[in-house]
Amino acid sequence: MSEAVSHDSHHDDHGPAKGITRWLFTTNHKDIGTLYLIFSLIMFFTGGAMALVIRAELFQPGLQFVDPHFFNQLTTMHALLMVFGAVMPAFVGLANWLIPMMIGAPDMALPRMNNWSFWILPFAFTMLMSTLFMQGGGPAGGWTLYPPLVLQTGDAFPFMVFAIHLMGISSIMGSINVIVTILNMRAPGMTLLKMPLFVWTWLITAYLLLAVMPVLAGAVTMLLTDKYFGTGFFLGAAGGDPVLFQHIFWFFGHPEVYIMILPAFGIVSQIIPTFARKPLFGYEAMVYATATIAFLSFIVWAHHMFTSGMPIAGQMFFMFATMLIAIPTAVKVFNWTATMWRGEMTFETPMLFAVAFVILFTIGGFSGLMLAIVPADYQYHDTYFVVAHFHYVLVPGAVFSIMAATYYWLPKWTGKMYNETLGKTHFWLSTIGVNVLFFPQHFLGLAGMPRRIPDYAIQFADFNMVSSIGAFIFGFSQLFFVWVIVDCVRNGKKATSQVWEGAEGLEWTLPSPAPYHSFETAPEIK
Amino acid sequence: MFKGLWKPICATVAVLGLLAVNPALAAWQLDMPVGVTTLSGMIRDLHREILIICTITAVVLFGIMGYALFAFRKSRGAKAATFSHNTTAEIIWTVIPIFVLIYMAVPSARGILEIEDAGNPDMTIKVTGYQWKWGYEYLDNGVSFFANLDELSAEAARLDSGIDVMDIEHYLRDVDNRMVVPVGKKVRILLTANDVIHSWWVPKLYIKKDAIPGFINEMWFTATETGVFRGQCTELCGRGHGYMPIVVEVVSEEDYAVWVIENGGESPTLSTTEISTDSSVAAL
Ligand code: HEM
Ligand SMILES: [Cu+2]
Ligand SMILES: [Cu+2]
């Protein structure tokens, strides 16, 4: 103890600095985590507002509100903001808050880099969003950035490329920090196979990020030189190939979708055992399944390109590999179910979100399996069926896990309990809204409605109207989320350090709110 | 807990009910339309099969989960067990999916082979995607034309056009010039594009492929019924992406011959009439 005190006196930051400098110059993992989470929430609402304009336009056939070109800007920006601005930063924020507390470390390993990797983001996204006001409007070629279409972007083009570079740098720095922290700063006795699953899934995610963000950076740089320096990598007329871009993009893109779901797997694997009051079923199987998914995610990319005219052998390979990925995914779902089996369950808000995650993510997994069947995928591809698929895995998947995590650890972060009734209201409205929003999109896709269109044939009118109603229910119920958090910080009752009866793990041994420096002395691991 | 649920459920049911009885709205189509080509049945069957497998798995899995959520709650006096492994169960639920996947993989692979077999066509049409219309060239007889969105839709589709699009039967799915093909003939389509990537899809013909500038893709179909079949571009291609429909009219061989001559084509004969007549009889 005395050692810790004397060690601490060398630092000048016993607690947070005052005022705005606390946030600008902070190197504290909790402050940076908070910044990430607030930033993510702002992006979630901005991207969400764009989605609501999209759904308002699609409420009925005919063009009512926006020009088709602006519609395309909205779909493109919505996706970029949600993927790079909302989901990924939220997970990095959670990693910052939780990893040091979970492995018994005082802070992240590289605190100054940590500050940088956050503060790059507001600039990157301000720049990206400013392109909406430039000559020719913002990027409108879809988040997949396929050339030659994306090369028709106006003045926005180089700004978009630079913004993507910045996001990539931020992600790479963030993941280096996560890897170094996990590998070097675990408390004595915390062997790899004793780490909580959230830490495991983030370790693997960080390696995925390191592997694929440079690939995306390379791809967008090649776009840049194609547009301004005449390289023609992706232009048939110049001896290049537009499909080459698709291969490079999806070599990044498929691991990217797992980057957005592996930490979610980790979160749910923390929450379900707590509220089932029973240890996680098949801990090691979960770790190996995560690693298997991560490996397979590198060899399935071309399942996004079955209609691009690939050779038969290529189609077969990518079909089989994609089907294979369903197996470790299924193992995870079975393990969560087995964790609940013969448990002693209660259903506080985090558990509600976690259970909904398991069920609704699985629905997205089923449609994924259907998409893997190549002859059928020729029909599904680029229709609303695909839109339904990825929104099921991303909204009641990734986003629900982030909400579950917020409710679960909020008392540890703030030292106060949130209001259960409000939390449950938020949960039920979201769950109903998200299903009314996305389930009918399966039908639209099967009936033949392509994605990314501002207007549609009248045969698609009915389900589009239902879907838009769901969108507004879901969108506005997110205001409850903000309400719960603000209410918790302002009026919440004091939380105990244990918070949840069944919770296990080092973070629950710290007082609530957790002290500014997590573990000054390394805890003992049994 | 369920009290909070009641209102939103009522509201949703009411809205759905209202929509269902509104006669102005077309059918609530749930599934893929039945196709009209020699391969459409095979493809639709694959879709149905994987859908049924997923549905059965979902019912069983969610049933078990639902039982657990009901039975093992603290409020019902459940006491937590302590197990965290069960090797037998883990092996079983890893192996069963493997067999199910192999069961699906075999016919799917066979399906790919059938679909990719574009050899021995009776006729060939070169289709080119433009921003934003389709160009058609009949390589066997020289007929060629562009297909634009029809004027009625084009006018109604403008922002604040004041026209109720629900009154237009084929809103956004009609063109000025249809692609006409004979029934029972193997039609090969060579696809390319002039500017950006487009994608040619007619749901009832069960074919879709990307039209890529500088490259040529190939696909084929043999229609088994006459009729008019509609689709549209399915790869984002800019501002007019939602406005480049595809209309294919399948007619009898005699009507096709007349159509070719009316449109300035050379010889109405198909490239390989002898062989194709036989094979088309066999196909029917
Ligand atoms: C069982 C596991 C999964 C399988 C077999 C699977 C399969 C597929 C396939 C084949 C496609 C391409 C469909 C097409 O465009 O024709 C696709 C699209 C997509 N999937 Fe999945 N998927 C799975 C899980 C996930 C997960 C976990 C996520 C993310 C959290 C995800 C996100 C996406 C996204 C974002 C797209 C569409 C990208 C785009 O075109 O914009 N998928 N999936
Ligand atoms: Cu993928
Ligand atoms: Cu298009």
PDB file of N, CA and C in Angstrom, chain A residues 370 373-377 379-380 446, chain B residues 31-55 103-108 110-111 114-115 203 206:
ATOM      1  N   MET A 370     -28.725 -18.328 -45.857  1.00  0.00           N
ATOM      2  CA  MET A 370     -29.460 -18.370 -47.119  1.00  0.00           C
ATOM      3  C   MET A 370     -28.675 -17.646 -48.209  1.00  0.00           C
ATOM      4  N   ILE A 373     -26.022 -19.544 -50.273  1.00  0.00           N
ATOM      5  CA  ILE A 373     -26.423 -20.499 -51.309  1.00  0.00           C
ATOM      6  C   ILE A 373     -26.405 -19.765 -52.652  1.00  0.00           C
ATOM      7  N   VAL A 374     -25.342 -19.977 -53.429  1.00  0.00           N
ATOM      8  CA  VAL A 374     -25.101 -19.129 -54.606  1.00  0.00           C
ATOM      9  C   VAL A 374     -26.297 -19.014 -55.562  1.00  0.00           C
ATOM     10  N   PRO A 375     -26.913 -20.133 -56.007  1.00  0.00           N
ATOM     11  CA  PRO A 375     -28.007 -19.953 -56.962  1.00  0.00           C
ATOM     12  C   PRO A 375     -29.120 -19.068 -56.409  1.00  0.00           C
ATOM     13  N   ALA A 376     -29.390 -19.193 -55.112  1.00  0.00           N
ATOM     14  CA  ALA A 376     -30.411 -18.344 -54.517  1.00  0.00           C
ATOM     15  C   ALA A 376     -29.888 -16.920 -54.342  1.00  0.00           C
ATOM     16  N   ASP A 377     -28.592 -16.799 -54.048  1.00  0.00           N
ATOM     17  CA  ASP A 377     -28.042 -15.446 -53.870  1.00  0.00           C
ATOM     18  C   ASP A 377     -28.131 -14.612 -55.136  1.00  0.00           C
ATOM     19  N   GLN A 379     -30.609 -14.291 -56.772  1.00  0.00           N
ATOM     20  CA  GLN A 379     -31.878 -13.601 -56.600  1.00  0.00           C
ATOM     21  C   GLN A 379     -31.838 -12.598 -55.451  1.00  0.00           C
ATOM     22  N   TYR A 380     -31.187 -12.976 -54.331  1.00  0.00           N
ATOM     23  CA  TYR A 380     -31.199 -12.096 -53.166  1.00  0.00           C
ATOM     24  C   TYR A 380     -30.308 -10.873 -53.346  1.00  0.00           C
ATOM     25  N   LEU A 446     -37.428 -10.463 -51.405  1.00  0.00           N
ATOM     26  CA  LEU A 446     -37.835 -11.668 -52.127  1.00  0.00           C
ATOM     27  C   LEU A 446     -38.788 -11.324 -53.257  1.00  0.00           C
TER      28      LEU A 446
ATOM     29  N   ASP B  31     -43.080 -14.143 -50.705  1.00  0.00           N
ATOM     30  CA  ASP B  31     -41.990 -15.019 -51.139  1.00  0.00           C
ATOM     31  C   ASP B  31     -41.602 -14.699 -52.577  1.00  0.00           C
ATOM     32  N   MET B  32     -40.535 -15.359 -53.018  1.00  0.00           N
ATOM     33  CA  MET B  32     -40.105 -15.179 -54.400  1.00  0.00           C
ATOM     34  C   MET B  32     -41.227 -15.566 -55.349  1.00  0.00           C
ATOM     35  N   PRO B  33     -41.402 -14.814 -56.434  1.00  0.00           N
ATOM     36  CA  PRO B  33     -42.415 -15.200 -57.416  1.00  0.00           C
ATOM     37  C   PRO B  33     -41.997 -16.502 -58.100  1.00  0.00           C
ATOM     38  N   VAL B  34     -42.997 -17.265 -58.567  1.00  0.00           N
ATOM     39  CA  VAL B  34     -42.678 -18.483 -59.326  1.00  0.00           C
ATOM     40  C   VAL B  34     -42.128 -18.052 -60.681  1.00  0.00           C
ATOM     41  N   GLY B  35     -41.056 -18.712 -61.115  1.00  0.00           N
ATOM     42  CA  GLY B  35     -40.379 -18.279 -62.326  1.00  0.00           C
ATOM     43  C   GLY B  35     -40.949 -18.897 -63.585  1.00  0.00           C
ATOM     44  N   VAL B  36     -40.374 -18.486 -64.727  1.00  0.00           N
ATOM     45  CA  VAL B  36     -40.897 -18.936 -66.018  1.00  0.00           C
ATOM     46  C   VAL B  36     -39.777 -19.447 -66.909  1.00  0.00           C
ATOM     47  N   THR B  37     -38.708 -19.973 -66.331  1.00  0.00           N
ATOM     48  CA  THR B  37     -37.624 -20.494 -67.160  1.00  0.00           C
ATOM     49  C   THR B  37     -37.332 -21.939 -66.772  1.00  0.00           C
ATOM     50  N   THR B  38     -36.483 -22.572 -67.588  1.00  0.00           N
ATOM     51  CA  THR B  38     -36.157 -23.973 -67.327  1.00  0.00           C
ATOM     52  C   THR B  38     -35.445 -24.154 -65.977  1.00  0.00           C
ATOM     53  N   LEU B  39     -34.717 -23.138 -65.509  1.00  0.00           N
ATOM     54  CA  LEU B  39     -33.967 -23.298 -64.261  1.00  0.00           C
ATOM     55  C   LEU B  39     -34.649 -22.669 -63.056  1.00  0.00           C
ATOM     56  N   SER B  40     -35.687 -21.892 -63.287  1.00  0.00           N
ATOM     57  CA  SER B  40     -36.257 -21.141 -62.159  1.00  0.00           C
ATOM     58  C   SER B  40     -36.795 -22.060 -61.068  1.00  0.00           C
ATOM     59  N   GLY B  41     -37.331 -23.224 -61.477  1.00  0.00           N
ATOM     60  CA  GLY B  41     -37.862 -24.147 -60.476  1.00  0.00           C
ATOM     61  C   GLY B  41     -36.768 -24.652 -59.556  1.00  0.00           C
ATOM     62  N   MET B  42     -35.638 -25.022 -60.157  1.00  0.00           N
ATOM     63  CA  MET B  42     -34.513 -25.533 -59.371  1.00  0.00           C
ATOM     64  C   MET B  42     -34.040 -24.477 -58.370  1.00  0.00           C
ATOM     65  N   ILE B  43     -33.914 -23.248 -58.846  1.00  0.00           N
ATOM     66  CA  ILE B  43     -33.388 -22.191 -57.976  1.00  0.00           C
ATOM     67  C   ILE B  43     -34.380 -21.886 -56.851  1.00  0.00           C
ATOM     68  N   ARG B  44     -35.646 -21.807 -57.222  1.00  0.00           N
ATOM     69  CA  ARG B  44     -36.644 -21.505 -56.194  1.00  0.00           C
ATOM     70  C   ARG B  44     -36.712 -22.632 -55.165  1.00  0.00           C
ATOM     71  N   ASP B  45     -36.571 -23.878 -55.631  1.00  0.00           N
ATOM     72  CA  ASP B  45     -36.574 -25.003 -54.693  1.00  0.00           C
ATOM     73  C   ASP B  45     -35.423 -24.896 -53.698  1.00  0.00           C
ATOM     74  N   LEU B  46     -34.236 -24.528 -54.204  1.00  0.00           N
ATOM     75  CA  LEU B  46     -33.096 -24.365 -53.292  1.00  0.00           C
ATOM     76  C   LEU B  46     -33.410 -23.308 -52.240  1.00  0.00           C
ATOM     77  N   HIS B  47     -33.983 -22.218 -52.695  1.00  0.00           N
ATOM     78  CA  HIS B  47     -34.356 -21.147 -51.764  1.00  0.00           C
ATOM     79  C   HIS B  47     -35.346 -21.658 -50.721  1.00  0.00           C
ATOM     80  N   ARG B  48     -36.379 -22.391 -51.193  1.00  0.00           N
ATOM     81  CA  ARG B  48     -37.385 -22.892 -50.256  1.00  0.00           C
ATOM     82  C   ARG B  48     -36.765 -23.875 -49.267  1.00  0.00           C
ATOM     83  N   GLU B  49     -35.862 -24.709 -49.790  1.00  0.00           N
ATOM     84  CA  GLU B  49     -35.278 -25.734 -48.938  1.00  0.00           C
ATOM     85  C   GLU B  49     -34.468 -25.106 -47.796  1.00  0.00           C
ATOM     86  N   ILE B  50     -33.599 -24.149 -48.148  1.00  0.00           N
ATOM     87  CA  ILE B  50     -32.778 -23.534 -47.089  1.00  0.00           C
ATOM     88  C   ILE B  50     -33.666 -22.718 -46.153  1.00  0.00           C
ATOM     89  N   LEU B  51     -34.726 -22.138 -46.706  1.00  0.00           N
ATOM     90  CA  LEU B  51     -35.647 -21.373 -45.864  1.00  0.00           C
ATOM     91  C   LEU B  51     -36.345 -22.298 -44.867  1.00  0.00           C
ATOM     92  N   ILE B  52     -36.748 -23.477 -45.331  1.00  0.00           N
ATOM     93  CA  ILE B  52     -37.429 -24.423 -44.443  1.00  0.00           C
ATOM     94  C   ILE B  52     -36.464 -24.936 -43.378  1.00  0.00           C
ATOM     95  N   ILE B  53     -35.228 -25.241 -43.801  1.00  0.00           N
ATOM     96  CA  ILE B  53     -34.238 -25.691 -42.812  1.00  0.00           C
ATOM     97  C   ILE B  53     -34.043 -24.625 -41.738  1.00  0.00           C
ATOM     98  N   CYS B  54     -33.907 -23.384 -42.170  1.00  0.00           N
ATOM     99  CA  CYS B  54     -33.721 -22.297 -41.204  1.00  0.00           C
ATOM    100  C   CYS B  54     -34.949 -22.156 -40.306  1.00  0.00           C
ATOM    101  N   THR B  55     -36.130 -22.288 -40.888  1.00  0.00           N
ATOM    102  CA  THR B  55     -37.344 -22.122 -40.085  1.00  0.00           C
ATOM    103  C   THR B  55     -37.461 -23.220 -39.036  1.00  0.00           C
ATOM    104  N   TYR B 103     -25.604 -31.373 -46.775  1.00  0.00           N
ATOM    105  CA  TYR B 103     -26.851 -31.687 -47.460  1.00  0.00           C
ATOM    106  C   TYR B 103     -27.265 -30.548 -48.386  1.00  0.00           C
ATOM    107  N   MET B 104     -27.036 -29.309 -47.971  1.00  0.00           N
ATOM    108  CA  MET B 104     -27.391 -28.166 -48.811  1.00  0.00           C
ATOM    109  C   MET B 104     -26.325 -27.858 -49.854  1.00  0.00           C
ATOM    110  N   ALA B 105     -25.066 -28.141 -49.509  1.00  0.00           N
ATOM    111  CA  ALA B 105     -23.973 -27.725 -50.390  1.00  0.00           C
ATOM    112  C   ALA B 105     -24.004 -28.484 -51.712  1.00  0.00           C
ATOM    113  N   VAL B 106     -24.371 -29.758 -51.663  1.00  0.00           N
ATOM    114  CA  VAL B 106     -24.309 -30.573 -52.879  1.00  0.00           C
ATOM    115  C   VAL B 106     -25.265 -30.070 -53.971  1.00  0.00           C
ATOM    116  N   PRO B 107     -26.569 -29.942 -53.690  1.00  0.00           N
ATOM    117  CA  PRO B 107     -27.441 -29.436 -54.758  1.00  0.00           C
ATOM    118  C   PRO B 107     -27.124 -27.998 -55.153  1.00  0.00           C
ATOM    119  N   SER B 108     -26.592 -27.207 -54.217  1.00  0.00           N
ATOM    120  CA  SER B 108     -26.251 -25.824 -54.570  1.00  0.00           C
ATOM    121  C   SER B 108     -25.111 -25.807 -55.571  1.00  0.00           C
ATOM    122  N   ARG B 110     -24.340 -28.189 -57.634  1.00  0.00           N
ATOM    123  CA  ARG B 110     -24.878 -28.674 -58.899  1.00  0.00           C
ATOM    124  C   ARG B 110     -25.634 -27.544 -59.603  1.00  0.00           C
ATOM    125  N   GLY B 111     -26.361 -26.770 -58.831  1.00  0.00           N
ATOM    126  CA  GLY B 111     -27.110 -25.642 -59.384  1.00  0.00           C
ATOM    127  C   GLY B 111     -26.194 -24.638 -60.078  1.00  0.00           C
ATOM    128  N   GLU B 114     -25.249 -25.916 -63.473  1.00  0.00           N
ATOM    129  CA  GLU B 114     -26.326 -25.790 -64.455  1.00  0.00           C
ATOM    130  C   GLU B 114     -26.472 -24.349 -64.930  1.00  0.00           C
ATOM    131  N   ILE B 115     -26.429 -23.428 -63.980  1.00  0.00           N
ATOM    132  CA  ILE B 115     -26.640 -22.018 -64.330  1.00  0.00           C
ATOM    133  C   ILE B 115     -25.516 -21.505 -65.224  1.00  0.00           C
ATOM    134  N   PRO B 203     -36.753 -10.709 -61.970  1.00  0.00           N
ATOM    135  CA  PRO B 203     -36.986 -11.742 -60.961  1.00  0.00           C
ATOM    136  C   PRO B 203     -37.601 -13.029 -61.525  1.00  0.00           C
ATOM    137  N   TYR B 206     -35.252 -15.334 -63.188  1.00  0.00           N
ATOM    138  CA  TYR B 206     -34.261 -15.916 -62.281  1.00  0.00           C
ATOM    139  C   TYR B 206     -32.827 -15.762 -62.769  1.00  0.00           C
TER     140      TYR B 206
END
